[in-house]
Short mmCIF file of C-alpha atoms and ligand atoms in Angstrom, two decimals:
data_model
loop_
_atom_site.label_atom_id
_atom_site.label_comp_id
_atom_site.label_asym_id
_atom_site.label_seq_id
_atom_site.Cartn_x
_atom_site.Cartn_y
_atom_site.Cartn_z
CA MET S 1 115.48 -29.74 -115.67
CA ALA S 2 118.11 -29.24 -118.14
CA LEU S 3 115.48 -28.87 -120.88
CA LEU S 4 113.60 -26.39 -118.69
CA ALA S 5 116.99 -24.29 -118.37
CA ILE S 6 117.41 -24.35 -121.91
CA GLN S 7 113.92 -23.28 -122.78
CA GLY S 8 114.56 -20.75 -119.94
CA ILE S 9 117.23 -19.02 -121.73
CA ALA S 10 115.71 -19.26 -125.05
CA GLY S 11 112.54 -17.59 -123.48
CA ALA S 12 114.52 -14.78 -122.22
CA LEU S 13 116.25 -14.25 -125.37
CA ALA S 14 113.12 -14.29 -127.46
CA ALA S 15 112.13 -11.44 -124.84
CA GLU S 16 115.18 -9.53 -125.63
CA VAL S 17 114.38 -8.54 -129.33
CA SER S 18 111.54 -7.33 -131.02
CA ILE S 19 110.83 -5.68 -134.44
CA MET S 20 108.63 -3.06 -135.57
CA PRO S 21 106.52 -3.37 -137.34
CA GLN S 22 105.67 -6.80 -136.33
CA PRO S 23 107.63 -9.22 -138.76
CA VAL S 24 105.75 -12.13 -140.40
CA LYS S 25 108.09 -14.57 -138.93
CA LEU S 26 110.72 -14.19 -136.17
CA GLU S 27 112.59 -17.20 -134.84
CA ILE S 28 115.22 -16.86 -132.27
CA ALA S 29 117.71 -19.81 -131.95
CA GLU S 30 120.71 -20.34 -128.96
CA GLY S 31 123.91 -18.39 -129.65
CA GLU S 32 124.56 -15.05 -130.73
CA MET S 33 126.80 -12.78 -133.18
CA VAL S 34 128.51 -9.85 -131.73
CA ILE S 35 128.11 -6.67 -134.12
CA ASN S 36 130.60 -4.01 -133.34
CA PRO S 37 132.57 -0.97 -135.26
CA LYS S 38 134.71 -3.44 -136.69
CA THR S 39 131.99 -5.75 -138.30
CA THR S 40 132.43 -5.52 -142.04
CA ILE S 41 129.36 -4.92 -144.61
CA ILE S 42 129.88 -7.32 -147.50
CA LEU S 43 128.00 -6.53 -150.65
CA MET S 44 127.03 -9.49 -152.63
CA ASP S 45 125.79 -6.99 -155.21
CA ASN S 46 127.20 -3.57 -155.85
CA SER S 47 123.65 -1.88 -156.13
CA LEU S 48 123.53 -2.05 -152.55
CA ARG S 49 126.46 0.53 -151.64
CA SER S 50 124.35 3.45 -150.68
CA THR S 51 121.81 1.33 -148.95
CA ALA S 52 124.67 -0.12 -146.82
CA GLN S 53 126.49 3.13 -146.42
CA ILE S 54 123.56 4.47 -144.85
CA PHE S 55 123.44 1.47 -142.31
CA ALA S 56 126.87 2.04 -141.70
CA ASP S 57 126.70 5.83 -140.83
CA ASP S 58 123.69 5.21 -138.64
CA ILE S 59 124.63 2.21 -136.42
CA ALA S 60 128.10 4.05 -135.98
CA VAL S 61 125.79 6.69 -134.08
CA PHE S 62 125.04 4.05 -131.63
CA PHE S 63 128.29 3.14 -131.21
CA ASP S 64 129.95 6.39 -131.15
CA SER S 65 132.35 5.20 -133.81
CA LYS S 66 133.66 5.72 -137.42
CA PRO S 67 131.07 3.97 -139.85
CA LEU S 68 131.22 0.46 -140.32
CA LYS S 69 133.23 -0.67 -143.45
CA VAL S 70 131.49 -1.70 -146.62
CA SER S 71 133.29 -3.65 -148.96
CA SER S 72 132.53 -5.18 -152.46
CA SER S 73 134.91 -7.98 -151.70
CA HIS S 74 133.21 -11.25 -152.20
CA ARG S 75 135.95 -12.89 -150.68
CA LYS S 76 135.04 -14.96 -147.30
CA ALA S 77 136.04 -12.61 -144.51
CA THR S 78 137.74 -14.01 -141.43
CA ASP S 79 135.47 -12.22 -138.95
CA LYS S 80 131.82 -12.65 -138.76
CA SER S 81 130.36 -9.98 -141.39
CA ILE S 82 127.12 -8.83 -142.64
CA TYR S 83 126.27 -9.83 -146.07
CA LEU S 84 123.85 -8.10 -148.13
CA ALA S 85 122.12 -9.46 -151.49
CA LEU S 86 119.44 -9.36 -153.87
CA ASN S 87 117.01 -12.54 -154.16
CA LYS S 88 114.70 -11.93 -157.26
CA SER S 89 112.32 -14.47 -155.82
CA LEU S 90 111.42 -12.17 -153.34
CA ALA S 91 108.81 -9.38 -153.67
CA ALA S 92 110.58 -5.99 -154.01
CA GLU S 93 109.90 -4.63 -150.47
CA GLU S 94 110.50 -8.35 -148.88
CA TYR S 95 113.54 -9.43 -147.04
CA SER S 96 114.86 -12.31 -145.17
CA LEU S 97 117.33 -11.99 -142.37
CA LEU S 98 119.36 -14.77 -141.25
CA VAL S 99 121.92 -14.59 -138.13
CA ASN S 100 123.83 -17.81 -137.38
CA THR S 101 127.55 -18.87 -136.98
CA ASN S 102 128.47 -17.84 -140.43
CA GLY S 103 127.32 -14.52 -139.82
CA THR S 104 124.26 -12.09 -140.74
CA LEU S 105 122.80 -12.45 -144.26
CA ILE S 106 120.06 -10.19 -145.48
CA GLU S 107 118.56 -10.54 -148.78
CA GLY S 108 115.95 -8.36 -150.30
CA GLY S 109 113.88 -8.45 -153.29
CA SER S 110 115.53 -5.05 -154.33
CA ALA S 111 117.85 -2.76 -152.51
CA ALA S 112 114.35 -1.36 -150.59
CA GLY S 113 114.05 -5.02 -149.17
CA VAL S 114 117.35 -4.91 -147.74
CA PHE S 115 116.92 -1.43 -146.31
CA TYR S 116 114.38 -2.91 -144.48
CA GLY S 117 116.21 -5.79 -143.15
CA LEU S 118 118.96 -3.28 -142.08
CA GLN S 119 116.18 -1.39 -139.96
CA SER S 120 115.38 -4.65 -138.24
CA LEU S 121 118.83 -5.35 -137.75
CA ARG S 122 119.49 -1.57 -136.30
CA GLN S 123 116.79 -2.35 -133.71
CA MET S 124 118.17 -5.68 -132.60
CA ILE S 125 121.43 -4.24 -132.32
CA ILE S 126 120.43 -1.06 -130.30
CA GLN S 127 118.17 -3.78 -128.01
CA THR S 128 120.90 -5.97 -127.48
CA ASP S 129 124.11 -3.51 -127.56
CA GLY S 130 125.58 -5.40 -130.23
CA LYS S 131 124.92 -9.25 -129.27
CA VAL S 132 122.41 -9.98 -131.73
CA PRO S 133 120.85 -13.43 -131.14
CA TYR S 134 120.94 -16.06 -133.83
CA CYS S 135 117.66 -15.63 -135.55
CA THR S 136 115.75 -16.23 -138.66
CA ILE S 137 113.14 -13.33 -139.81
CA GLU S 138 111.03 -13.25 -142.70
CA ASP S 139 108.92 -10.18 -143.51
CA LYS S 140 107.01 -8.06 -146.04
CA PRO S 141 104.76 -5.24 -145.74
CA THR S 142 100.61 -5.35 -146.20
CA PHE S 143 100.33 -1.90 -147.77
CA ALA S 144 102.46 -0.63 -150.83
CA TYR S 145 101.76 3.05 -149.75
CA ARG S 146 103.11 3.56 -146.06
CA GLY S 147 103.02 7.38 -145.94
CA VAL S 148 103.84 10.23 -143.54
CA HIS S 149 103.04 13.92 -144.18
CA LEU S 150 104.27 17.11 -143.31
CA ASP S 151 102.98 20.80 -143.45
CA VAL S 152 105.94 23.26 -143.64
CA CYS S 153 103.32 25.97 -144.87
CA ARG S 154 102.11 26.95 -141.08
CA HIS S 155 105.38 26.43 -139.59
CA PHE S 156 108.80 26.11 -141.66
CA PHE S 157 111.45 23.22 -141.15
CA THR S 158 115.25 23.67 -142.31
CA VAL S 159 116.23 21.38 -144.92
CA GLU S 160 118.23 19.78 -142.07
CA GLU S 161 115.19 18.89 -140.06
CA VAL S 162 113.44 17.61 -143.02
CA LYS S 163 116.05 15.12 -143.58
CA GLU S 164 115.96 14.20 -139.86
CA TYR S 165 112.35 13.92 -140.45
CA ILE S 166 112.84 11.73 -143.11
CA ASP S 167 115.39 9.50 -141.06
CA ILE S 168 112.78 8.96 -138.54
CA ILE S 169 110.03 7.89 -140.85
CA ALA S 170 112.88 5.85 -142.68
CA ALA S 171 113.28 3.83 -139.38
CA HIS S 172 109.54 2.78 -139.43
CA LYS S 173 109.81 1.27 -143.07
CA ILE S 174 107.60 4.25 -144.57
CA ASN S 175 108.00 4.72 -148.29
CA ARG S 176 105.75 7.93 -148.94
CA PHE S 177 106.81 11.38 -147.38
CA HIS S 178 103.70 13.81 -148.48
CA PHE S 179 105.38 16.94 -148.33
CA HIS S 180 102.57 19.79 -148.31
CA LEU S 181 104.20 22.78 -149.85
CA THR S 182 101.70 25.63 -150.27
CA ASP S 183 99.15 27.03 -148.32
CA ASP S 184 97.13 30.09 -147.08
CA GLN S 185 100.08 30.92 -144.72
CA GLY S 186 102.86 30.54 -146.89
CA TRP S 187 104.05 29.30 -150.60
CA ARG S 188 107.37 27.26 -149.91
CA ILE S 189 108.48 26.08 -153.19
CA GLU S 190 110.53 28.22 -155.63
CA ILE S 191 108.87 28.56 -158.86
CA LYS S 192 111.38 30.01 -161.25
CA ARG S 193 108.49 31.11 -163.56
CA TYR S 194 106.94 32.94 -160.86
CA PRO S 195 109.73 34.55 -158.31
CA GLU S 196 106.94 36.57 -156.74
CA LEU S 197 105.49 32.97 -155.16
CA THR S 198 108.38 32.99 -152.63
CA LYS S 199 109.23 36.50 -153.08
CA VAL S 200 106.06 37.77 -151.46
CA GLY S 201 103.98 34.50 -151.10
CA SER S 202 106.34 33.07 -148.36
CA VAL S 203 106.36 35.68 -145.88
CA ARG S 204 103.43 36.64 -143.34
CA THR S 205 103.56 39.80 -141.64
CA GLU S 206 102.52 38.05 -138.25
CA THR S 207 101.20 34.93 -136.86
CA LEU S 208 98.21 34.37 -134.79
CA VAL S 209 99.02 33.58 -130.76
CA GLY S 210 96.46 31.06 -129.25
CA HIS S 211 93.97 28.91 -130.57
CA GLY S 212 92.42 30.00 -134.11
CA GLY S 213 88.70 29.21 -132.77
CA SER S 214 89.10 31.93 -130.36
CA SER S 215 92.16 34.19 -130.14
CA ASN S 216 92.72 37.67 -132.00
CA GLU S 217 96.08 38.29 -130.66
CA TYR S 218 98.99 38.37 -132.99
CA ASP S 219 102.90 38.27 -132.40
CA GLY S 220 103.91 41.20 -134.60
CA THR S 221 106.62 39.42 -136.20
CA PRO S 222 107.05 38.54 -139.77
CA TYR S 223 107.35 34.80 -140.49
CA GLY S 224 108.60 33.48 -144.04
CA GLY S 225 110.80 30.12 -145.56
CA TYR S 226 110.96 28.44 -148.64
CA TYR S 227 112.94 25.72 -150.35
CA THR S 228 114.96 26.32 -153.40
CA GLN S 229 114.47 23.91 -156.25
CA LYS S 230 118.13 22.64 -155.65
CA GLN S 231 117.33 22.22 -151.88
CA LEU S 232 114.01 20.42 -153.00
CA ARG S 233 116.09 18.17 -155.45
CA ASP S 234 118.72 17.50 -152.48
CA ILE S 235 115.47 16.07 -150.11
CA VAL S 236 114.23 14.04 -153.10
CA LYS S 237 117.71 12.47 -153.19
CA TYR S 238 118.01 11.91 -149.70
CA ALA S 239 114.76 10.32 -149.19
CA ALA S 240 115.24 8.26 -152.44
CA GLU S 241 118.54 6.69 -150.82
CA ARG S 242 116.26 5.76 -148.14
CA HIS S 243 113.63 4.37 -150.15
CA ILE S 244 111.30 6.91 -149.77
CA THR S 245 109.06 8.61 -152.58
CA VAL S 246 108.63 12.53 -151.84
CA ILE S 247 105.15 13.21 -152.89
CA PRO S 248 104.71 17.26 -153.49
CA GLU S 249 101.24 18.88 -152.69
CA ILE S 250 100.45 22.11 -154.53
CA GLU S 251 96.75 22.98 -153.11
CA MET S 252 94.29 24.37 -155.48
CA PRO S 253 92.08 26.04 -155.67
CA GLY S 254 91.64 26.70 -151.78
CA HIS S 255 94.27 27.01 -149.47
CA ALA S 256 96.11 29.31 -151.66
CA ARG S 257 96.43 32.83 -150.11
CA GLY S 258 100.42 32.34 -150.62
CA ALA S 259 99.80 32.27 -154.45
CA LEU S 260 97.15 34.86 -154.31
CA ALA S 261 98.96 37.44 -152.34
CA ALA S 262 101.58 37.19 -154.89
CA LEU S 263 99.74 37.32 -157.82
CA PRO S 264 96.47 38.91 -157.28
CA TRP S 265 95.14 38.15 -160.86
CA LEU S 266 94.85 34.36 -159.75
CA GLY S 267 91.72 35.33 -158.04
CA CYS S 268 88.19 36.15 -158.90
CA THR S 269 88.38 40.00 -158.12
CA ASP S 270 92.13 40.66 -158.84
CA GLU S 271 92.10 42.17 -155.61
CA TYR S 272 95.12 42.02 -153.33
CA ILE S 273 95.00 39.73 -150.46
CA PRO S 274 97.55 39.15 -148.17
CA VAL S 275 99.36 35.96 -146.80
CA TRP S 276 97.14 34.87 -144.01
CA THR S 277 98.13 35.41 -140.49
CA ARG S 278 95.43 33.23 -138.86
CA TRP S 279 94.40 29.41 -138.90
CA GLY S 280 91.49 27.78 -140.50
CA VAL S 281 89.42 28.03 -143.69
CA THR S 282 89.29 31.29 -145.78
CA PRO S 283 86.79 31.85 -148.51
CA GLU S 284 89.40 33.71 -150.67
CA ILE S 285 90.45 30.96 -153.42
CA MET S 286 91.64 30.83 -157.18
CA CYS S 287 89.39 31.65 -159.87
CA ALA S 288 88.16 28.65 -161.66
CA GLY S 289 86.91 30.84 -164.89
CA LYS S 290 89.70 32.63 -165.98
CA GLU S 291 92.04 30.76 -168.43
CA THR S 292 95.00 32.31 -166.47
CA THR S 293 94.39 30.27 -163.58
CA TYR S 294 94.73 27.19 -165.80
CA GLU S 295 97.86 28.42 -167.56
CA PHE S 296 99.57 29.31 -164.31
CA LEU S 297 98.67 25.79 -162.50
CA GLU S 298 100.03 24.00 -165.67
CA ASN S 299 103.25 26.30 -165.64
CA VAL S 300 103.80 25.73 -161.63
CA LEU S 301 103.30 21.67 -162.26
CA ALA S 302 105.66 21.57 -164.96
CA GLU S 303 108.53 22.83 -162.61
CA VAL S 304 107.33 20.50 -159.98
CA ILE S 305 107.41 17.46 -161.98
CA GLU S 306 110.90 18.11 -163.03
CA ILE S 307 111.82 18.32 -159.28
CA PHE S 308 109.85 15.39 -158.00
CA PRO S 309 110.07 12.13 -159.84
CA SER S 310 107.03 10.83 -157.98
CA GLU S 311 104.32 8.79 -159.84
CA TYR S 312 101.61 10.87 -157.70
CA ILE S 313 101.31 14.61 -157.68
CA HIS S 314 99.01 15.76 -154.84
CA ILE S 315 96.63 18.52 -155.95
CA GLY S 316 95.04 19.41 -152.61
CA GLY S 317 91.45 20.39 -153.29
CA ASP S 318 90.03 20.42 -149.73
CA GLU S 319 88.31 23.21 -147.81
CA ALA S 320 87.76 25.48 -150.90
CA PRO S 321 84.60 27.57 -150.33
CA ARG S 322 83.02 28.06 -153.28
CA ASN S 323 80.95 31.55 -152.36
CA ARG S 324 83.52 33.93 -154.67
CA TRP S 325 82.81 31.75 -157.55
CA LYS S 326 79.22 32.25 -157.29
CA GLU S 327 79.70 36.00 -157.58
CA CYS S 328 82.60 36.05 -160.31
CA PRO S 329 81.22 36.81 -163.99
CA HIS S 330 84.39 34.56 -165.09
CA CYS S 331 83.37 31.57 -162.94
CA GLN S 332 80.01 32.07 -164.19
CA GLU S 333 80.80 31.94 -167.54
CA ARG S 334 83.06 29.24 -167.45
CA ILE S 335 80.14 27.06 -165.69
CA LYS S 336 77.73 28.15 -168.52
CA ALA S 337 80.12 27.41 -171.26
CA GLU S 338 80.87 23.92 -170.15
CA GLY S 339 77.46 23.01 -169.11
CA LEU S 340 78.21 22.61 -165.68
CA ALA S 341 75.41 21.97 -163.03
CA SER S 342 77.01 23.82 -159.90
CA GLU S 343 79.88 25.42 -158.51
CA ALA S 344 81.13 21.99 -157.02
CA GLU S 345 81.16 20.83 -160.79
CA LEU S 346 83.47 23.61 -161.44
CA GLN S 347 85.95 22.48 -159.14
CA SER S 348 85.74 18.92 -160.50
CA TYR S 349 86.26 20.56 -163.83
CA LEU S 350 89.65 22.25 -162.57
CA VAL S 351 90.82 18.77 -160.98
CA ALA S 352 89.81 16.86 -164.23
CA ARG S 353 91.88 19.40 -166.64
CA ILE S 354 94.58 19.31 -164.33
CA GLU S 355 94.56 15.71 -163.99
CA LYS S 356 94.39 15.61 -167.96
CA TYR S 357 97.68 17.60 -167.74
CA LEU S 358 99.62 15.40 -165.40
CA HIS S 359 98.34 12.05 -167.11
CA ALA S 360 99.95 13.73 -170.53
CA HIS S 361 103.23 14.08 -168.54
CA GLY S 362 103.11 10.56 -167.11
CA ARG S 363 101.89 11.29 -163.80
CA LYS S 364 98.84 10.36 -161.66
CA MET S 365 96.87 12.59 -159.56
CA ILE S 366 95.84 12.37 -156.09
CA GLY S 367 93.81 14.68 -153.94
CA TRP S 368 91.86 15.45 -150.63
CA ASP S 369 88.19 13.59 -150.35
CA GLU S 370 86.28 16.99 -151.29
CA ILE S 371 87.33 16.21 -154.98
CA LEU S 372 84.65 13.75 -154.85
CA GLU S 373 82.10 16.34 -154.54
CA GLY S 374 81.47 17.47 -157.95
CA GLY S 375 82.16 13.96 -159.41
CA VAL S 376 85.40 12.66 -159.99
CA THR S 377 87.07 10.83 -162.91
CA PRO S 378 87.70 7.26 -162.71
CA THR S 379 91.42 7.58 -162.37
CA ALA S 380 91.62 10.15 -159.63
CA THR S 381 93.09 8.68 -156.51
CA ILE S 382 91.29 9.87 -153.27
CA MET S 383 93.12 10.57 -149.70
CA SER S 384 90.27 10.32 -147.39
CA TRP S 385 90.75 12.62 -144.22
CA GLN S 386 87.20 13.68 -143.21
CA GLY S 387 86.94 10.23 -141.92
CA ALA S 388 87.04 6.90 -143.87
CA ARG S 389 83.49 7.79 -145.71
CA GLY S 390 85.18 9.46 -148.73
CA GLY S 391 87.55 6.42 -149.12
CA ILE S 392 85.18 3.81 -148.60
CA ASN S 393 82.67 5.61 -151.08
CA ALA S 394 85.68 6.01 -153.46
CA ALA S 395 86.58 2.49 -153.35
CA LYS S 396 83.33 1.16 -154.01
CA LYS S 397 83.29 3.06 -156.99
CA GLY S 398 86.79 1.73 -157.98
CA ASN S 399 89.04 4.64 -157.39
CA TYR S 400 92.23 4.06 -155.50
CA VAL S 401 92.55 5.41 -152.17
CA VAL S 402 94.90 6.35 -149.20
CA MET S 403 93.26 6.58 -146.12
CA THR S 404 94.10 9.25 -143.57
CA PRO S 405 91.35 9.87 -141.33
CA ASN S 406 91.15 12.51 -139.08
CA SER S 407 89.44 10.27 -136.62
CA HIS S 408 92.53 8.05 -136.21
CA LEU S 409 95.43 9.23 -138.20
CA TYR S 410 95.90 12.95 -137.25
CA PHE S 411 99.07 13.55 -135.45
CA ASP S 412 98.29 17.26 -134.92
CA PHE S 413 95.54 15.89 -132.31
CA TYR S 414 96.21 15.62 -128.47
CA GLN S 415 97.59 12.77 -127.01
CA THR S 416 95.70 12.71 -123.79
CA GLU S 417 92.32 13.08 -122.32
CA THR S 418 92.98 15.49 -119.69
CA LYS S 419 95.71 17.41 -122.13
CA GLU S 420 97.82 18.00 -118.71
CA GLY S 421 101.24 18.83 -119.67
CA GLU S 422 100.63 18.90 -123.29
CA PRO S 423 101.25 21.85 -125.58
CA LEU S 424 98.54 23.64 -127.18
CA ALA S 425 97.06 21.53 -130.29
CA ILE S 426 94.24 21.89 -132.93
CA GLY S 427 92.01 19.82 -130.92
CA GLY S 428 91.02 16.17 -130.98
CA TYR S 429 91.96 13.33 -129.02
CA LEU S 430 94.42 10.62 -130.33
CA PRO S 431 96.12 8.34 -127.88
CA VAL S 432 98.38 5.41 -129.16
CA GLU S 433 95.73 2.90 -128.52
CA LYS S 434 93.36 4.45 -130.67
CA VAL S 435 95.85 4.91 -133.66
CA TYR S 436 96.41 0.90 -133.22
CA GLN S 437 92.75 0.17 -133.46
CA TYR S 438 92.48 1.73 -136.76
CA ASN S 439 91.08 -0.65 -139.29
CA PRO S 440 91.65 0.61 -143.00
CA TYR S 441 89.58 -2.09 -144.43
CA ARG S 442 86.24 -1.28 -142.10
CA LYS S 443 83.20 -1.59 -144.46
CA LEU S 444 84.95 -3.14 -147.38
CA ASN S 445 84.58 -6.31 -148.99
CA ASP S 446 87.33 -8.21 -150.79
CA GLU S 447 86.69 -6.90 -154.10
CA GLU S 448 86.82 -3.33 -152.67
CA LYS S 449 89.81 -3.74 -150.31
CA LYS S 450 92.18 -3.97 -153.35
CA TYR S 451 91.61 -0.33 -153.82
CA ILE S 452 93.17 0.74 -150.60
CA LEU S 453 96.52 1.51 -151.59
CA GLY S 454 97.77 2.35 -147.98
CA VAL S 455 97.43 4.25 -144.98
CA GLN S 456 99.32 7.65 -143.99
CA CYS S 457 99.05 9.71 -141.11
CA ASN S 458 98.94 13.73 -141.29
CA LEU S 459 101.08 16.32 -139.61
CA TRP S 460 99.67 19.64 -139.80
CA THR S 461 101.77 22.32 -138.06
CA GLU S 462 99.71 25.33 -137.10
CA TYR S 463 100.54 24.98 -133.48
CA ILE S 464 103.72 23.27 -133.87
CA GLY S 465 106.99 25.60 -134.75
CA GLU S 466 109.77 23.71 -133.16
CA PHE S 467 111.09 20.46 -134.50
CA ASP S 468 111.34 18.74 -131.14
CA HIS S 469 107.80 19.54 -130.62
CA LEU S 470 107.18 18.05 -134.12
CA THR S 471 109.07 14.88 -133.42
CA SER S 472 106.77 14.56 -130.15
CA MET S 473 103.87 14.40 -132.25
CA LEU S 474 105.01 12.03 -134.38
CA LEU S 475 106.52 9.62 -132.13
CA PRO S 476 105.65 7.21 -130.57
CA ARG S 477 102.19 7.20 -132.27
CA LEU S 478 104.13 6.40 -135.63
CA ALA S 479 105.57 3.02 -134.29
CA ALA S 480 102.04 2.14 -133.35
CA LEU S 481 100.94 3.08 -137.04
CA SER S 482 103.60 1.36 -138.69
CA ASP S 483 102.07 -1.90 -137.74
CA VAL S 484 98.79 -0.79 -139.23
CA GLN S 485 100.87 0.03 -142.33
CA TRP S 486 103.29 -2.83 -142.53
CA ALA S 487 101.62 -5.58 -140.56
CA GLU S 488 98.00 -5.02 -140.84
CA ASN S 489 97.10 -8.75 -140.70
CA ARG S 490 99.05 -9.67 -138.02
CA ARG S 491 98.86 -6.74 -135.57
CA ASN S 492 98.85 -8.02 -132.33
CA GLU S 493 97.99 -5.85 -129.18
CA GLU S 494 99.61 -8.18 -126.67
CA THR S 495 103.27 -7.53 -128.11
CA LEU S 496 102.65 -3.90 -128.90
CA ARG S 497 103.85 -2.47 -125.54
CA PRO S 498 107.40 -4.40 -125.28
CA ARG S 499 107.88 -3.40 -128.86
CA MET S 500 107.26 0.23 -128.26
CA GLU S 501 109.35 0.28 -125.27
CA GLN S 502 112.04 -1.35 -127.15
CA MET S 503 111.57 1.61 -129.91
CA ARG S 504 112.42 4.14 -127.16
CA LYS S 505 115.99 2.81 -127.20
CA LEU S 506 115.95 3.82 -130.81
CA TYR S 507 114.71 7.32 -130.30
CA ASP S 508 116.89 7.98 -127.32
CA CYS S 509 119.98 6.88 -129.32
CA TYR S 510 119.31 9.55 -132.08
CA GLY S 511 118.19 12.02 -129.89
CA TRP S 512 114.47 12.01 -131.29
CA ASN S 513 112.34 13.74 -128.94
CA TYR S 514 109.18 11.71 -128.28
CA ALA S 515 105.70 12.05 -126.36
CA LYS S 516 106.04 10.11 -122.96
CA PHE S 517 102.62 9.84 -122.22
CA TYR S 518 102.41 6.02 -123.71
CA TYR S 519 104.99 5.25 -121.68
CA GLU S 520 103.58 6.73 -118.43
CA GLY S 521 100.39 4.71 -118.58
CA ARG S 522 98.78 8.23 -119.58
CA LYS S 523 96.17 8.10 -122.13
C1 ACM E 601 92.73 18.55 -144.55
O1 ACM E 601 93.04 18.19 -143.33
N1 ACM E 601 91.96 20.02 -144.75
C2 ACM E 601 93.01 17.79 -145.58
ZN1 ZN E 602 86.31 33.43 -160.61
#
């Protein structure tokens, strides 16, 4: 009877806390540590100060208090404290979290590992109102690349909003932020050498109202916005403090009407083409024949790599119809001079030249799967969006891949089948359950699997103009995705729902608007 009662208590406690994404090991013991605004965070290593401070500030929002004290004194505190330490026997992003009579100890292989341990601790504090059960957690991610994308071209989001977006993805242990900065509807990054890019290229005269596939109605209101280099450096620093690398995307040769409006000589005909006011794919792309296009791209990238320390630079490459190139003497001359067989090979020539430039500056290139079409270098990394097909083919050839298939990871898609109560979206149908079913390793053998660097969701914003709407497309689907990214080999559909329920408490705490469909049992 007594034994049953104890098991009953332990069972109740175990059900009370859950961690997203699913940890490798989570064992609950009897007893609890009270964590409150008076709890001190003690640094066993001074390099953990900013990581600790972020937690101290974030959890103070839950307590509605001043930030918790962060101390580097190794003197044993009289009250139970949260101790943060590095442990070189762990992998960089791995952590262990121990709560017992001595306090809480989080050890990470690096500051990133400690940061992830603190995210788990934050979840438990919010779930238990600060009465964290004694427990042992051991955890590490499946994928080295765990990405979330944001399109700020179709609609612009302020620096403060981008930082909040970074806060949200950090809470899901994401480590890459793919920042889509240039497109047909606006160029959003200051380039000092070409001030016209933001002066002219960041503003469209008006915006389509309704769906791109059917509407011809416009709002008559100019729309613009861009980030200065100073603001971008601030975003990069903010993300880095949260152990997130910002990967900038500069689109070429298509999705480039922001640039073409600013600098008409980038096109095949030199003709002025305005920043686009519609959504979709336009035939207006950069000329790949003229040498001036290459000079432009290298000059832009020279400034981009000074702002973004990321190993990877994303060069776009998607949805570039090659019709203009067929009629352009410069493009045809280039095809002849370089012995290329087709316009597709001309795009590959452009991409390979840009990759060479990036390599010469110590960076790696990543691009959308269309860059496979005219042949690709062995060193290019492929972002597979037209389903997984491009990614599977690339992995079989030995190219590294990030999987972002529109079948499972396009978070601009509708979340319910009936669309009832949903705002206008691009189309598609992607409920939480379908995100969770995504298998990044489908059709790959063990050797080929090694080329899957990771997984990312994409969030295009043609139909998303407000931040609350944006976060309701991201959440809670991102929570389900974080299990795919971090815990691919231990996903468990049975524990998903209770863990998703717990994540709502975190979203509510920070006022992050999320979609309710999953919680209402709608799909
Ligand atoms: C894409 O969705 N065009 C990459
Ligand atoms: Zn041309």
